[in-house]
Amino acid sequence: MLSSDQLSPKWDCLLGCKGLEDKEGPWGGGSGLPPPDYFPGSWRLDVGLDCKGSPEGAEARAWTAYYYSLLQSCLQQAGLPETQDRSQVPRTGCPGAEVTLCILGSPSTFLSVLLEGGVQSPGNMLLCLSPAWLTKVPAPGRPGEAALLVSKAVSFHPGGLSFLDDFVPQRQATYFLVGLGPGPGQGREAAELARDLTCPTGASAELARLLEDRLLTRLLLAQRGGVAVPATLAFAYKPPALLRGGAGGPGLRLVELSGREGQETLVKEEVGAFLHSEALGDALQVAIKLSSWRWRGQQALRLHPRAEVGTVADTVVALLEKLEEEESVLVEAVCPPARLPSPGNPPPGPELAMRICAVVCRTQGDRPLLSKLHLVESDPNHFASQLVQTFIHFDVTEHRRDEENARLLAELVRARGLQLDGCFSYWDDCLVLTALLCQELGLPCSPPAAMRLAKQKSRTQLHLLRCQGPPWPSPSLHAVPCCPLESEADVERAVRQVPLPGVMKLEFGAGAVGVRLVEDALQCHQHFSRIARDLQGEADHPGIGLGWGNSMLLMEFIEGTEHDVDLVLFRGKLLAAFVSDNGPTRLPGFTETAACMPSGLAPEQAAQLVQAAFRCCLGCGLLDGVFNVELKLTGAGPRLIEINPRMGGFYLRDWILELYGVDLLLAAAMVACGLRPAVPPHPRASGYLVGVTGLVSQHLQVLRSTASQEALQALHDRGLVRFNQFTSLEEAQVPGEYEEPYCSVACAGPSPAEARLRLLGLCQGLGIDGPHYPVAHFLSHFK
């Protein structure tokens, strides 16, 4: 079981390690014990995992128990029931007469196959968690071949049901698939089970060597398929037979090495010729990585400017010393991401931020909820100080002292005799402090370490990049390369590691303040200097995270449509998810311009976003709460922008309440008290909302006339628009580059097209639409 008290090193190691296939174990011939099974969730462990007639040693038993816990965690996260143990009553049948599809491997790797097999052939899709559950016997009348018999397995059935079964007599496999990788599943015992069987098999050690070598794959594609591959220079140390004597292909040069040392002259000549060749085209950077079937795509990556011939050559020489036989060092062109043109090329726009000041305690029907509400606030004159049971004035603006402040607050709570059931915050700056206070008081909450991880944007991405699974698909698929920035030297280092164009933002920022697209190294340095000068502390721009400092990060710019996913999690289970679409931003800024809810994506695409958001939260250790995850949907699937470990801001709570009848604030309060929120698992929206944000820099004149607060509120009260005001008109008048949004104006409709047309007409009538704020363009994604 996973303890939610703290994000322990064991939990962090498990989520950040490579797949189980990358570790030595009983299947791979190693001698190590598995990592402790700190998987999210709880299940029975007193099940019959021993196989009669085939006893296992202590080490092998530990691995079997480990894989069983992994299976239960995967099932639980998918919302499926726990495996039932019926091994005390063996299954009987007609050996050889039935279909028996058998898999030996990591449950997380093959879960989707197992579940689908359970639907198409109930009871015949079997998962073996140990080689001891299988027996290989000579096949009668077929010399040199063997039959594979199954003594014990987990069988799968429709509805995600699974059972731990013994088979007497044993079932004969009619198809066998083994997870062959660099560790368990690719070792001697597993490989031997798959060899020379009478039944078809889906993998072998030989096939893994053929398919997992990136260089071999490129060579075959280029030579035999005529497929364009990135311009590549490869240094291969004692390459496998298929690569020896290879002539390369278009844009691909192979240099065979008989030794790893004394190759400096050869490497410098080859690298120099490659970097000056026309094969690289317009590429400005090259990537240097290792390639081998052993690495399975999990190699280190280093980026260097194309002009730095000496640095590239030195890096290759250093990596050559680490090569084993049949491994290679690749130098390849970095292909920059495609840039879509922006219609009209509007001028650079101001940044936006978000601020929520209301403190409410209401039911879904907007009725007062009779409960004791206690508020901690830095402002002694805060309007909510007169609306709560207990008001504690405490300065929490210096968040680098959160641990000390949490202890002091806990003492104040105890001194006042307050009996608390929960504690939560929806203000970005106070999330880590809240988790620390919950830890001090023994209240339910995601661990402080998880909150810290999600709060710091570069740590989030870099941690998830290391999360190679389990469970699968791993959250590393959605993470984006980035570099933290605290000095000018960091900027210089980052532009060599992160492909440009990129995005620079504040590590602890909120509302897109300070977020900017940067095209080259000069723009990176200029933006870093500008932020360091203008935004030094909380007093320079309250409420955007400067209490945590003004460090920044540079991350890769990802093309795609932008979306928000708001999740409700309870004890590691996904209870509900709400997906919304965002309109195009006003580059080089990333101000939110427009939004649509529910999402107009196809159901399978929206489901991809939900699962990506859920996996990323679990990967950071966020198990309990309401979280907002910002993603982009690309041609290669969802990519993470950032995780906000609190409920969605701006208009999102109101929109979700209006469309789905679910109050995220109430859900967050219930989770904080250890109560499972009563939310529908598959909520259906009552209609659509499409909205645009209003900016003082663009709309000051109309906000004082046709679109004044009074006018918009009157339209809202009549049900013609949904008006959300984020700040006062006076507070919103800041320099455009660091501007926060003033409001959101939305229209409802039975379809996104009708809601969009209503909103466009409204914005044209009120004067919100204009040449410098083209609402039609911002709504174009919602067609």
PDB file of C-alpha atoms in Angstrom, residues 355 397 400 506 513 529-547 549-550 731 733-735 737-740:
ATOM      1  CA  ARG A 355      -6.634  35.722  -9.076  1.00  0.00           C
ATOM      2  CA  THR A 397       3.502  35.659   1.721  1.00  0.00           C
ATOM      3  CA  ARG A 400      10.376  29.983   1.338  1.00  0.00           C
ATOM      4  CA  LEU A 506       8.411  31.726 -14.198  1.00  0.00           C
ATOM      5  CA  VAL A 513       2.488  36.333 -16.426  1.00  0.00           C
ATOM      6  CA  SER A 529      17.091  40.007 -17.983  1.00  0.00           C
ATOM      7  CA  ARG A 530      13.706  41.711 -18.310  1.00  0.00           C
ATOM      8  CA  ILE A 531      12.042  39.420 -15.769  1.00  0.00           C
ATOM      9  CA  ALA A 532      15.010  39.665 -13.384  1.00  0.00           C
ATOM     10  CA  ARG A 533      14.666  43.472 -13.500  1.00  0.00           C
ATOM     11  CA  ASP A 534      10.870  43.872 -13.378  1.00  0.00           C
ATOM     12  CA  LEU A 535       9.629  40.968 -11.229  1.00  0.00           C
ATOM     13  CA  GLN A 536      11.978  40.567  -8.278  1.00  0.00           C
ATOM     14  CA  GLY A 537       9.537  39.928  -5.441  1.00  0.00           C
ATOM     15  CA  GLU A 538       5.929  39.726  -4.288  1.00  0.00           C
ATOM     16  CA  ALA A 539       5.616  43.510  -4.066  1.00  0.00           C
ATOM     17  CA  ASP A 540       6.368  43.888  -7.787  1.00  0.00           C
ATOM     18  CA  HIS A 541       3.321  41.876  -8.804  1.00  0.00           C
ATOM     19  CA  PRO A 542       1.267  40.350  -5.945  1.00  0.00           C
ATOM     20  CA  GLY A 543      -0.432  37.037  -6.455  1.00  0.00           C
ATOM     21  CA  ILE A 544       1.589  35.507  -9.300  1.00  0.00           C
ATOM     22  CA  GLY A 545       3.985  33.364  -7.238  1.00  0.00           C
ATOM     23  CA  LEU A 546       6.906  35.738  -6.664  1.00  0.00           C
ATOM     24  CA  GLY A 547       6.825  34.825  -2.979  1.00  0.00           C
ATOM     25  CA  GLY A 549      11.248  33.680  -6.074  1.00  0.00           C
ATOM     26  CA  ASN A 550      11.595  34.736  -9.695  1.00  0.00           C
ATOM     27  CA  GLU A 731      -6.165  46.669 -10.148  1.00  0.00           C
ATOM     28  CA  GLN A 733      -4.442  48.536 -15.060  1.00  0.00           C
ATOM     29  CA  VAL A 734      -0.825  47.362 -15.030  1.00  0.00           C
ATOM     30  CA  PRO A 735       1.801  47.374 -17.811  1.00  0.00           C
ATOM     31  CA  GLU A 737       3.390  42.905 -20.678  1.00  0.00           C
ATOM     32  CA  TYR A 738       2.454  41.688 -17.179  1.00  0.00           C
ATOM     33  CA  GLU A 739      -1.280  42.243 -17.394  1.00  0.00           C
ATOM     34  CA  GLU A 740      -3.836  40.037 -15.677  1.00  0.00           C
TER      35      GLU A 740
END
